[in-house]
Coordinates of C-alpha atoms in Angstrom, one line a residue:
X1292 CA -14.9 30.5 -76.5
X1293 CA -17.0 32.0 -79.2
X1294 CA -16.1 31.2 -82.9
X1295 CA -16.6 35.3 -83.3
X1296 CA -14.0 36.1 -80.7
X1297 CA -11.1 33.6 -82.1
X1298 CA -9.2 36.8 -84.3
X1299 CA -5.7 35.9 -86.4
X1300 CA -3.3 37.9 -84.4
X1301 CA -0.3 39.8 -86.1
X1302 CA 2.5 37.5 -86.6
X1303 CA 0.4 34.7 -85.8
X1304 CA 0.9 32.0 -88.7
X1305 CA -2.3 30.9 -90.4
X1306 CA -1.8 27.1 -89.1
X1307 CA -1.5 28.4 -85.3
X1308 CA -4.6 30.2 -86.1
X1309 CA -6.5 27.0 -87.7
X1310 CA -5.4 26.0 -85.1
X1311 CA -7.1 27.6 -82.4
X1312 CA -10.1 27.9 -84.8
X1313 CA -10.5 24.1 -84.8
X1314 CA -10.8 23.9 -81.2
X1315 CA -12.9 25.9 -81.0
X1316 CA -15.9 24.6 -82.9
X1317 CA -15.0 21.3 -81.0
X1318 CA -17.3 22.5 -78.0
X1319 CA -20.0 23.9 -80.3
X1320 CA -23.3 21.7 -81.1
X1321 CA -25.1 21.7 -84.7
X1322 CA -22.8 23.4 -85.9
X1323 CA -23.4 25.6 -89.4
X1324 CA -21.1 25.9 -91.8
X1325 CA -22.5 29.7 -93.0
X1326 CA -21.7 30.6 -89.5
X1327 CA -18.6 28.7 -89.6
X1328 CA -17.6 30.7 -92.6
X1329 CA -18.5 33.7 -91.6
X1330 CA -16.3 33.7 -88.1
X1331 CA -13.6 33.2 -89.8
X1332 CA -13.8 35.7 -92.3
X1333 CA -13.8 38.4 -89.8
X1334 CA -10.8 36.7 -88.0
X1335 CA -9.0 35.9 -90.9
X1336 CA -5.8 38.0 -91.9
X1337 CA -4.9 35.7 -95.1
X1338 CA -6.6 37.5 -97.8
X1339 CA -5.5 34.8 -100.7
X1340 CA -8.2 32.4 -98.6
X1341 CA -10.4 35.1 -97.3
X1342 CA -11.0 35.7 -100.9
X1343 CA -11.4 31.9 -102.3
X1344 CA -14.0 31.7 -98.9
X1345 CA -15.9 34.4 -100.3
X1346 CA -16.1 33.3 -103.7
X1347 CA -16.8 29.5 -102.8
X1348 CA -17.7 28.9 -99.6
X1349 CA -17.0 25.5 -98.0
X1350 CA -19.9 23.2 -97.4
X1351 CA -18.3 20.9 -94.7
X1352 CA -15.7 20.9 -91.9
X1353 CA -13.4 18.4 -94.4
X1354 CA -13.3 21.0 -96.7
X1355 CA -12.5 24.1 -95.4
X1356 CA -9.7 22.2 -93.3
X1357 CA -8.2 21.1 -97.0
X1358 CA -8.6 24.3 -98.4
X1359 CA -7.1 25.8 -95.0
X1360 CA -4.0 23.1 -95.4
X1361 CA -3.5 24.7 -99.1
X1362 CA -2.7 28.0 -98.0
X1363 CA -1.0 27.1 -94.7
X1364 CA 0.9 25.2 -97.3
X1365 CA 1.3 27.9 -99.3
X1366 CA 2.8 30.6 -96.8
X1367 CA 4.9 28.2 -95.1
X1368 CA 6.5 28.0 -98.8
X1369 CA 6.5 31.8 -98.8
X1370 CA 8.6 31.9 -95.9
X1371 CA 11.0 29.3 -96.8
X1372 CA 11.9 31.1 -99.9
X1373 CA 12.2 34.8 -98.3
X1374 CA 14.7 33.5 -95.8
X1375 CA 16.5 31.7 -98.2
X1376 CA 16.4 34.9 -99.9
X1377 CA 17.7 37.1 -97.6
X1378 CA 20.1 34.7 -96.6
X1379 CA 22.1 34.1 -100.8
X1380 CA 21.9 38.0 -100.4
X1381 CA 24.3 38.6 -97.6
X1382 CA 27.0 36.3 -99.2
X1383 CA 29.2 36.8 -102.3
X1384 CA 28.0 35.7 -105.5
X1385 CA 30.3 32.5 -105.8
X1386 CA 28.9 31.1 -102.4
X1387 CA 24.7 31.9 -103.7
X1388 CA 25.8 29.9 -107.2
X1389 CA 27.2 27.1 -105.0
X1390 CA 24.7 27.0 -102.6
X1391 CA 22.3 26.8 -105.4
X1392 CA 23.8 24.3 -107.0
X1393 CA 24.0 22.3 -104.4
X1394 CA 20.4 22.9 -103.7
X1395 CA 19.5 21.6 -106.9
X1396 CA 21.1 18.5 -106.8
X1397 CA 20.1 17.7 -103.4
X1398 CA 16.6 18.0 -104.7
X1399 CA 17.3 16.0 -107.7
X1400 CA 18.6 12.9 -105.8
X1401 CA 15.6 13.7 -103.5
X1402 CA 13.0 13.3 -106.5
X1403 CA 14.5 11.1 -108.0
X1404 CA 15.3 8.5 -104.8
X1405 CA 11.6 9.0 -103.4
X1406 CA 9.9 7.8 -106.9
X1407 CA 11.9 4.9 -107.1
X1408 CA 10.9 4.4 -103.6
X1409 CA 7.3 4.7 -103.8
X1410 CA 7.0 2.6 -107.0
X1411 CA 9.0 -0.5 -105.5
X1412 CA 7.8 -3.4 -104.2
X1413 CA 9.3 -4.9 -101.7
X1414 CA 9.0 -8.8 -99.6
X1415 CA 7.6 -7.2 -97.0
X1416 CA 4.3 -5.9 -99.2
X1417 CA 3.4 -9.5 -99.5
X1418 CA 2.8 -9.9 -95.8
X1419 CA -1.0 -11.1 -95.0
X1420 CA -0.8 -12.1 -98.7
X1421 CA -2.8 -15.4 -100.0
X1422 CA -0.5 -16.4 -102.7
X1423 CA -0.6 -17.8 -105.5
X1424 CA -3.8 -15.4 -106.5
X1425 CA -5.3 -13.5 -109.6
X1426 CA -7.5 -11.5 -107.4
X1427 CA -8.5 -8.0 -108.6
X1428 CA -7.3 -5.1 -106.2
X1429 CA -10.5 -4.3 -103.7
X1430 CA -10.5 -1.3 -101.3
X1431 CA -11.9 0.3 -98.5
X1432 CA -12.2 4.1 -99.6
X1433 CA -13.0 6.4 -97.9
X1434 CA -15.5 8.7 -99.5
X1435 CA -17.1 11.9 -98.1
X1436 CA -16.4 10.9 -94.7
X1437 CA -17.5 7.7 -95.0
X1438 CA -15.7 5.0 -95.0
X1439 CA -16.7 2.4 -97.8
X1440 CA -16.2 -1.3 -98.9
X1441 CA -15.9 -3.2 -101.7
X1442 CA -14.2 -0.4 -103.9
X1443 CA -12.6 -1.7 -106.9
X1444 CA -9.2 0.1 -108.0
X1445 CA -9.1 -0.4 -112.2
X1446 CA -6.5 1.5 -114.3
X1447 CA -8.9 0.9 -117.2
X1448 CA -12.5 2.4 -116.2
X1449 CA -12.0 6.2 -117.3
X1450 CA -14.3 7.2 -114.5
X1451 CA -14.9 6.9 -110.9
X1452 CA -18.4 4.9 -110.6
X1453 CA -20.8 4.7 -107.0
X1454 CA -23.3 2.3 -107.4
X1455 CA -27.2 4.5 -107.1
X1456 CA -27.4 1.9 -103.5
X1457 CA -24.0 3.7 -102.2
X1458 CA -24.9 7.1 -103.1
X1459 CA -28.3 7.0 -101.5
X1460 CA -26.6 5.4 -98.4
X1461 CA -23.9 8.2 -98.0
X1462 CA -26.6 10.6 -97.3
X1463 CA -26.5 12.2 -100.6
X1464 CA -29.3 14.9 -101.4
X1465 CA -30.3 14.2 -104.8
X1466 CA -30.5 17.1 -106.5
X1467 CA -27.0 17.9 -105.9
X1468 CA -25.9 15.4 -109.2
X1469 CA -25.2 17.0 -112.3
X1470 CA -26.7 15.8 -115.8
X1471 CA -24.9 13.5 -117.7
X1472 CA -25.2 12.0 -121.1
X1473 CA -22.3 9.8 -121.4
X1474 CA -22.5 6.0 -120.9
X1475 CA -20.9 3.7 -120.2
X1476 CA -20.3 -0.2 -120.9
X1477 CA -20.6 -2.7 -118.4
X1478 CA -18.2 -5.4 -117.5
X1479 CA -20.5 -7.9 -119.5
X1480 CA -20.6 -5.5 -122.4
X1481 CA -23.7 -4.1 -121.7
X1482 CA -25.1 -0.1 -121.8
X1483 CA -25.9 2.5 -119.0
X1484 CA -26.6 5.9 -119.0
X1485 CA -26.0 7.3 -115.4
X1486 CA -28.3 9.0 -113.8
X1487 CA -25.5 11.7 -112.7
X1488 CA -22.2 13.3 -112.0
X1489 CA -21.3 14.8 -108.2
X1490 CA -17.9 16.1 -107.1
X1491 CA -16.7 14.3 -103.7
X1492 CA -13.9 14.4 -101.4
X1493 CA -11.9 11.1 -101.7
X1494 CA -8.9 10.5 -98.9
X1495 CA -6.3 8.3 -99.7
X1496 CA -3.5 6.7 -96.8
X1497 CA -3.8 7.1 -93.2
X1498 CA -1.7 10.0 -91.4
X1499 CA 0.1 11.2 -92.0
X1500 CA 1.3 9.2 -95.3
X1501 CA -2.1 10.6 -96.7
X1502 CA -3.8 12.7 -99.3
X1503 CA -7.1 13.9 -100.3
X1504 CA -8.6 15.1 -103.1
X1505 CA -12.2 16.3 -104.8
X1506 CA -13.0 14.0 -107.5
X1507 CA -16.2 13.3 -109.4
X1508 CA -18.5 10.3 -109.5
X1509 CA -20.3 8.8 -112.1
X1510 CA -23.5 7.8 -110.1
X1511 CA -25.2 4.4 -111.6
X1512 CA -28.5 2.7 -111.3
X1513 CA -27.0 -0.9 -112.4
X1514 CA -26.1 -4.3 -110.4
X1515 CA -23.0 -3.6 -109.3
X1516 CA -21.0 -6.2 -107.1
X1517 CA -18.5 -3.0 -106.2
X1518 CA -19.8 -0.2 -104.5
X1519 CA -17.7 2.5 -106.1
X1520 CA -15.0 2.0 -108.6
X1521 CA -11.8 4.1 -108.1
X1522 CA -10.5 4.9 -112.1
X1523 CA -8.3 6.5 -113.9
X1524 CA -9.0 10.3 -112.7
X1525 CA -8.0 9.5 -109.2
X1526 CA -5.5 7.2 -109.8
X1527 CA -3.6 9.7 -112.6
X1528 CA -4.4 12.6 -110.1
X1529 CA -2.2 10.9 -106.8
X1530 CA -0.1 9.0 -109.0
X1531 CA -0.8 5.6 -107.8
X1532 CA 0.9 2.5 -108.3
X1533 CA -1.0 -0.6 -108.1
X1534 CA 0.2 -4.3 -107.7
X1535 CA -2.7 -6.5 -107.4
X1536 CA 0.3 -9.0 -106.9
X1537 CA 1.0 -7.4 -103.3
X1538 CA -2.5 -6.1 -103.0
X1539 CA -1.3 -2.7 -103.1
X1540 CA -1.1 0.3 -104.1
X1541 CA 1.3 3.1 -103.7
X1542 CA 1.2 6.7 -104.0
X1543 CA 3.8 10.0 -103.2
X1544 CA 2.6 12.3 -100.5
X1545 CA 4.2 15.4 -98.9
X1546 CA 5.0 13.2 -95.6
X1547 CA 6.4 10.2 -97.2
X1548 CA 5.0 7.3 -99.2
X1549 CA 1.5 6.3 -99.2
X1550 CA 0.0 2.6 -98.9
X1551 CA -3.2 1.5 -98.8
X1552 CA -3.9 -2.5 -98.9
X1553 CA -6.1 -4.5 -100.6
X1554 CA -8.7 -6.8 -99.2
X1555 CA -8.4 -10.5 -100.9
X1556 CA -11.7 -12.3 -99.1
X1557 CA -13.6 -9.1 -99.9
X1558 CA -11.9 -8.8 -104.0
X1559 CA -13.0 -12.4 -104.5
X1560 CA -16.7 -12.2 -102.5
X1561 CA -17.1 -9.4 -105.4
X1562 CA -15.7 -11.3 -107.9
X1563 CA -18.8 -14.1 -107.1
X1564 CA -21.4 -11.3 -107.2
X1565 CA -20.2 -10.0 -110.0
X1566 CA -20.3 -13.5 -112.3
X1567 CA -23.8 -14.3 -110.8
X1568 CA -25.5 -10.3 -111.7
X1569 CA -23.7 -10.9 -115.9
X1570 CA -25.8 -14.3 -115.9
X1571 CA -28.8 -13.1 -114.4
X1572 CA -28.9 -15.5 -111.1
X1573 CA -29.4 -11.9 -109.5
X1574 CA -31.8 -9.9 -110.6
X1575 CA -31.1 -6.4 -108.5
X1576 CA -28.5 -4.9 -106.4
X1577 CA -28.2 -6.3 -102.5
X1578 CA -28.9 -3.5 -100.0
X1579 CA -25.9 -2.3 -98.3
X1580 CA -25.8 -1.5 -94.5
X1581 CA -25.1 1.7 -93.0
X1582 CA -23.1 1.8 -89.3
X1583 CA -22.0 4.7 -88.0
X1584 CA -19.7 4.6 -85.4
X1585 CA -20.0 7.2 -82.0
X1586 CA -17.2 10.2 -82.2
X1587 CA -14.5 10.2 -79.7
X1588 CA -15.0 13.7 -78.4
X1589 CA -12.1 12.8 -75.4
X1590 CA -9.8 11.9 -78.0
X1591 CA -10.8 15.0 -80.1
X1592 CA -9.8 17.2 -77.6
X1593 CA -6.2 16.2 -77.3
X1594 CA -5.7 17.1 -80.9
X1595 CA -2.8 19.7 -81.2
X1596 CA -3.2 21.5 -84.7
X1597 CA -6.4 21.6 -87.7
X1598 CA -3.6 18.9 -89.5
X1599 CA -4.2 16.4 -86.9
X1600 CA -8.4 17.0 -86.8
X1601 CA -8.1 16.7 -90.6
X1602 CA -7.1 13.0 -90.3
X1603 CA -7.7 11.7 -87.7
X1604 CA -10.7 8.8 -86.8
X1605 CA -12.8 12.1 -85.2
X1606 CA -15.2 12.2 -87.7
X1607 CA -18.6 10.2 -89.1
X1608 CA -17.6 7.3 -90.1
X1609 CA -19.5 4.8 -91.1
X1610 CA -19.4 1.2 -93.2
X1611 CA -21.0 0.5 -96.6
X1612 CA -20.3 -3.3 -96.9
X1613 CA -22.6 -5.7 -99.2
X1614 CA -25.1 -7.9 -97.0
X1615 CA -24.3 -11.2 -98.8
X1616 CA -20.4 -11.1 -97.3

């Protein structure tokens, strides 16, 4: 079935339509995003989503699915609100007041329990952690559909940082960089001027407890032991609570508590490399190895919804890692 033939029927939910549209794209080779957006606009009934796509067309399927998920959530919340309002109007004022109070109490209890749960680190969070230690939290990040190793989670950094070698390995065109004159202070106290800033998609956690966002990264051409640094812009936006003791970070999602574990061995290697860099034992950043895994098309055809496709392993996956492991 061609993409232009996938049309949202009257009464069909946006989630069902996006799922059908996604399945139709799986069999198309050399998929062009302008054609995808045109086909989606011709069959879409959601006016708000249409206006958003027309104003700012997505540049990738990941971005398209992420934006679609936002309007899917809005549609489902609106339907739920309308159903609740109709139920309230059919009963007495006293019953409506009691139900409203009960719902408010439940929501408040749920918020408190949820916040306590994701802020709490337990004994089982120490499984696999070598104790005692003073290691920084270094993870494998998901940046622009690539798995990037050597990512430091640093609450002391005022910006998200991406090394120049990692930027080029992600195959990002240099003309997408926006100029910036804000200097950065390196670990050793030196000052470096970024090459520019770029907005990139980042995914934290694993399905179903995961969250995605678009966030700016400063591109730095300087010796770095890390491929990237997740600073306060990401940490605050996602409400991350991290524990270097437990080598873990947690954050709330709509489907539960998301968790990302650290890699102690990589953290220690990065520490040694950073010391060598600061004392000028190495003069330049080590090259980065890029490995691209083959897509699993059989697994992709088994997906039932756009949400599953969005968070699955069926996507371009790469590993960025320093040669000097």
